[in-house]
CSV table of C-alpha atoms in Angstrom, one decimal:
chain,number,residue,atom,x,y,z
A,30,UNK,CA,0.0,0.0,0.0
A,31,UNK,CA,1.3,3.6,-0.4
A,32,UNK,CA,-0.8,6.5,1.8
A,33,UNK,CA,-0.4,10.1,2.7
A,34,UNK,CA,-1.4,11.2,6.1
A,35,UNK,CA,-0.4,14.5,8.5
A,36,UNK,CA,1.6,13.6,10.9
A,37,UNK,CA,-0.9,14.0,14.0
A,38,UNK,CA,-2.4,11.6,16.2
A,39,UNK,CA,-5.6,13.0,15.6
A,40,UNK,CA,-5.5,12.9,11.6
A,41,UNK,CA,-4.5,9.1,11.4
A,42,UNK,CA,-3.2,6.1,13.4
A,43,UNK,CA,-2.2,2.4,13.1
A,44,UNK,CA,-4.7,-0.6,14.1
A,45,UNK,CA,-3.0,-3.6,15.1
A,46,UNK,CA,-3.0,-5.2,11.9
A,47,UNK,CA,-0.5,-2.6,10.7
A,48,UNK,CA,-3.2,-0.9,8.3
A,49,UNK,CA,-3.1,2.7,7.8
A,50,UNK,CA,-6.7,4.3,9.5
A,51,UNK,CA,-7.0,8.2,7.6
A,52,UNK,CA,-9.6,10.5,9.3
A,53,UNK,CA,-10.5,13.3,6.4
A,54,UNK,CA,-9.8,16.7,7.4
A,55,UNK,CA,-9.5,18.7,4.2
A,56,UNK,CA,-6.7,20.1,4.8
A,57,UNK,CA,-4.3,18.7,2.1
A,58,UNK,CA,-5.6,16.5,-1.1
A,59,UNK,CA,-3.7,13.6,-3.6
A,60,UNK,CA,-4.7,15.3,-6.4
A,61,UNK,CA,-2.7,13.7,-8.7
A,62,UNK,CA,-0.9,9.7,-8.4
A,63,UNK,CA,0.1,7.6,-11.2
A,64,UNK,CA,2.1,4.9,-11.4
A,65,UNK,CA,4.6,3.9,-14.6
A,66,UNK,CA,6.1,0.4,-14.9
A,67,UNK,CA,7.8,-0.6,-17.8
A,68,UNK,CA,9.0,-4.3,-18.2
A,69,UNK,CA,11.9,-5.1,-20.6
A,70,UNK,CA,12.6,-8.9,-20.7
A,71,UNK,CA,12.5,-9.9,-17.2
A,72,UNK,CA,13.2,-6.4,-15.8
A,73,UNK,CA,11.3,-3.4,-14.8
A,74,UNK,CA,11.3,-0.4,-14.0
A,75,UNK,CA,8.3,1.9,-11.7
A,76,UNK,CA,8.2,5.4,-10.8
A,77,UNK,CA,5.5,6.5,-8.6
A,78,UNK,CA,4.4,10.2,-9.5
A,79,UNK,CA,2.4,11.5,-6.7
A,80,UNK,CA,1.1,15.4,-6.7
A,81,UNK,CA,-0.1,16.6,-3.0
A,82,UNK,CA,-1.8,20.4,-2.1
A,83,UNK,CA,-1.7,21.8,1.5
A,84,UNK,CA,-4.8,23.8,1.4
A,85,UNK,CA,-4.1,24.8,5.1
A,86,UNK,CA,-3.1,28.9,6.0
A,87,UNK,CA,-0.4,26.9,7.6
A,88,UNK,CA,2.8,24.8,7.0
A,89,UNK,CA,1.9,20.9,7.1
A,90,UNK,CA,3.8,18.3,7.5
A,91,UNK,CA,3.0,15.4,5.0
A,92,UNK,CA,4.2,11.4,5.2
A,93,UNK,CA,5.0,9.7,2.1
A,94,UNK,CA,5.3,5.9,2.0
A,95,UNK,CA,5.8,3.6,-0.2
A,96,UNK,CA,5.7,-0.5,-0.1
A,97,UNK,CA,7.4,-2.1,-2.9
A,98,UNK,CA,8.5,-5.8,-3.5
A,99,UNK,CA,11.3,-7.3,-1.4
A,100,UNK,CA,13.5,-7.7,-4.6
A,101,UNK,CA,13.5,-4.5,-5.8
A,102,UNK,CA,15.3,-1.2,-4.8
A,103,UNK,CA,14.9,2.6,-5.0
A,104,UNK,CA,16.9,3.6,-7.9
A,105,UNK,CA,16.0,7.3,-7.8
A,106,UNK,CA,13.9,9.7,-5.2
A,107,UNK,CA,13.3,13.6,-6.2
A,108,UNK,CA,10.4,15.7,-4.8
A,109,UNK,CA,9.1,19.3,-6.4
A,110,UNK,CA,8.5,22.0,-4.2
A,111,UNK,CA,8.1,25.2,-4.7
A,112,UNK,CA,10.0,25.3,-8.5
A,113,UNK,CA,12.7,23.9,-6.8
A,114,UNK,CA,13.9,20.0,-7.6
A,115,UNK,CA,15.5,18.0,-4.7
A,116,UNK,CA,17.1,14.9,-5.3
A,117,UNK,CA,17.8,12.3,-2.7
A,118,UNK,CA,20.7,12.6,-1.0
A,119,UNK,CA,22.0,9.7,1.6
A,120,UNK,CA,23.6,11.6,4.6
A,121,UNK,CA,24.4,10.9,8.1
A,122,UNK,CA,21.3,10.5,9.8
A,123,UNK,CA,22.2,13.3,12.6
A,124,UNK,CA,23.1,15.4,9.8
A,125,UNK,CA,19.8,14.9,8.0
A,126,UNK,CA,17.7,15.6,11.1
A,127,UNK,CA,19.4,18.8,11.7
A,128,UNK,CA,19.5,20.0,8.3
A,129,UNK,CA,15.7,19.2,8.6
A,130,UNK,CA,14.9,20.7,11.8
A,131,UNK,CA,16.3,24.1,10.6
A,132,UNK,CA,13.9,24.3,7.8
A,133,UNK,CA,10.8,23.0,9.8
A,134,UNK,CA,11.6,25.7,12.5
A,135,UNK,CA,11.9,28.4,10.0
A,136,UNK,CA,8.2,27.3,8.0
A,137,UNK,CA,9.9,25.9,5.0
A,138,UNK,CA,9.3,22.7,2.8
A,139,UNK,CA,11.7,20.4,3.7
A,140,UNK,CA,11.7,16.2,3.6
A,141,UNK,CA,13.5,13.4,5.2
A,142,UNK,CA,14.0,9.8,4.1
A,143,UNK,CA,14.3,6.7,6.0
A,144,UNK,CA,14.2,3.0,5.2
A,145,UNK,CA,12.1,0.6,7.1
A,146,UNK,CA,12.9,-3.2,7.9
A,147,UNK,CA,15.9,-4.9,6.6
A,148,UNK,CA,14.7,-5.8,3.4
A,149,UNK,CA,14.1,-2.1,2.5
A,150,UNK,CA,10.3,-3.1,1.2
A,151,UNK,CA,8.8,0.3,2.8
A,152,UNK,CA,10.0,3.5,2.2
A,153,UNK,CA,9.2,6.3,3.5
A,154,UNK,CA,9.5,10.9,3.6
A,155,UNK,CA,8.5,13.3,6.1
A,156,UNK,CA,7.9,16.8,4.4
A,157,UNK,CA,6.8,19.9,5.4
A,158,UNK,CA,4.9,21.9,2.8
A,159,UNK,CA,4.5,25.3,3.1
A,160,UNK,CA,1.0,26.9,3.7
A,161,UNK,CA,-0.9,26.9,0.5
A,162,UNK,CA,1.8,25.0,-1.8
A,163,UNK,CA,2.1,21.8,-3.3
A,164,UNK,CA,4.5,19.0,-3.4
A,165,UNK,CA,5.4,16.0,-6.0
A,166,UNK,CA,7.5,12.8,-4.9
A,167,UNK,CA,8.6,10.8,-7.9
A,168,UNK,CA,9.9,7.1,-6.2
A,169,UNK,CA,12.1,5.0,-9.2
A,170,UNK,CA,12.5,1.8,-8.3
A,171,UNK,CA,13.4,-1.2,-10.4
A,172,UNK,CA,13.1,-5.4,-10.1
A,173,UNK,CA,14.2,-8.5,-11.5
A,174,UNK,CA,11.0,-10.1,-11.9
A,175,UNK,CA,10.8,-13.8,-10.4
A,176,UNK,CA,8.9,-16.3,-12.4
A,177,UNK,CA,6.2,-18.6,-10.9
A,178,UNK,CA,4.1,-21.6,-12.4
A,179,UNK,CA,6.0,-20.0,-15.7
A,180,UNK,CA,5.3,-16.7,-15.5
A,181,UNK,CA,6.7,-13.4,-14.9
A,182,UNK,CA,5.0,-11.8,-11.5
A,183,UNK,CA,4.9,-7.8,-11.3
A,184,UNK,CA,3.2,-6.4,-7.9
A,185,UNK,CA,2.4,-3.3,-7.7
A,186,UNK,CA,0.5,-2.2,-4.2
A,187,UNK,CA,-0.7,1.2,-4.9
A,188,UNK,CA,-3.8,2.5,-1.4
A,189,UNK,CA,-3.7,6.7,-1.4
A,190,UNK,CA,-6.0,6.3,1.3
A,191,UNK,CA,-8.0,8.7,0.0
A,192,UNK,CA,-10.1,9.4,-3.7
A,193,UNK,CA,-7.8,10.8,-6.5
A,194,UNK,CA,-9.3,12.3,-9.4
A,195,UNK,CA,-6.4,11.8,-11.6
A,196,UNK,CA,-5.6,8.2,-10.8
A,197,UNK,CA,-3.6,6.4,-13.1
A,198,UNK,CA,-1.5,2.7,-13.3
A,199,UNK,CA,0.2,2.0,-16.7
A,200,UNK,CA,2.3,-0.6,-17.3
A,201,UNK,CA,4.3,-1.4,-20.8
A,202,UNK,CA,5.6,-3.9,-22.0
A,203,UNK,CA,9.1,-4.3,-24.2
A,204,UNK,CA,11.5,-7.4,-25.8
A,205,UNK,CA,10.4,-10.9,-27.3
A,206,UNK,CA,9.7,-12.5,-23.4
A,207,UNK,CA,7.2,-10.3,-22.2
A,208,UNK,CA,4.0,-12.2,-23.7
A,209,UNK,CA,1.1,-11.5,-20.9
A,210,UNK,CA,1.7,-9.7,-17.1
């Protein structure tokens, strides 16, 4: 599942089963999440392209996560905030808190990655956005697929938690292997 939520006990919390709950405040909207994949051969490739608005008078802080498969890995993490690109950047983690401490304490967008579980299969951003501004998170990552009963298995878990209008999944296929997905 992927899902959005504010990060306040009141907006959202976890039932025992793990599940993402989302209480529906208004105050930020998916307006935008589409999912790429393309398969060459026996490889492929997704990027996630998500679009979120904070519609609040004030800064927000926003939680993107991701679940992908336990063979894959993040090839590529950028977010979009106000005309500004950010690429991913591994740092030291005390150096990355700092770094985004300043910019939360001083109302600016700002995001933080970290990795969860030893197989990497969730991934997950804390980002503030600025009041009234928007933020996109474009996730790349990329598989060898794994073939079962004689076929080639692509998962893709996609859950917003919340209606999208512009939903989309799309999934191409390239090379002489690639028969049926």
């Amino acid at each position: 599942p992927l899902w959005y939520h504010p990060s306040t006990s009141s907006a959202s919390h976890r039932s025992g089963s793990g599940q993402q709950q989302q209480q529906q405040d208004g105050d930020w909207d998916i307006y935008s999440f589409h999912i790429n994949s393309t398969v060459t051969s026996r490889y492929a490739t997704t990027v996630i392209t998500s679009r979120v608005a904070n519609r609040m008078d004030q800064s927000k802080e926003i939680e993107f996560h991701v679940r992908i498969p336990k063979n894959a890995f993040i090839s590529k993490f950028r977010m979009f905030m106000d005309g500004e690109v950010y690429d991913g950047v591994v740092k030291a983690k005390e150096q990355a808190e700092r770094q985004y401490t300043t910019a939360v304490s001083r109302g600016q967008s700002a995001g933080i990655v970290s990795s969860v579980g030893r197989t990497l299969e969730e991934f997950k951003t804390s980002v503030t956005v600025a009041a009234h501004k928007k933020v996109t998170f474009e996730l790349t990552y990329e598989e060898l697929l794994k073939r079962r009963l004689g076929k080639y298995e692509l998962q893709i878990f996609a859950r917003p938690m919340q209606p999208v209008k512009d939903f989309k999944v799309r999934l191409e296929k390239k090379g002489p292997k690639v028969k049926k997905i």
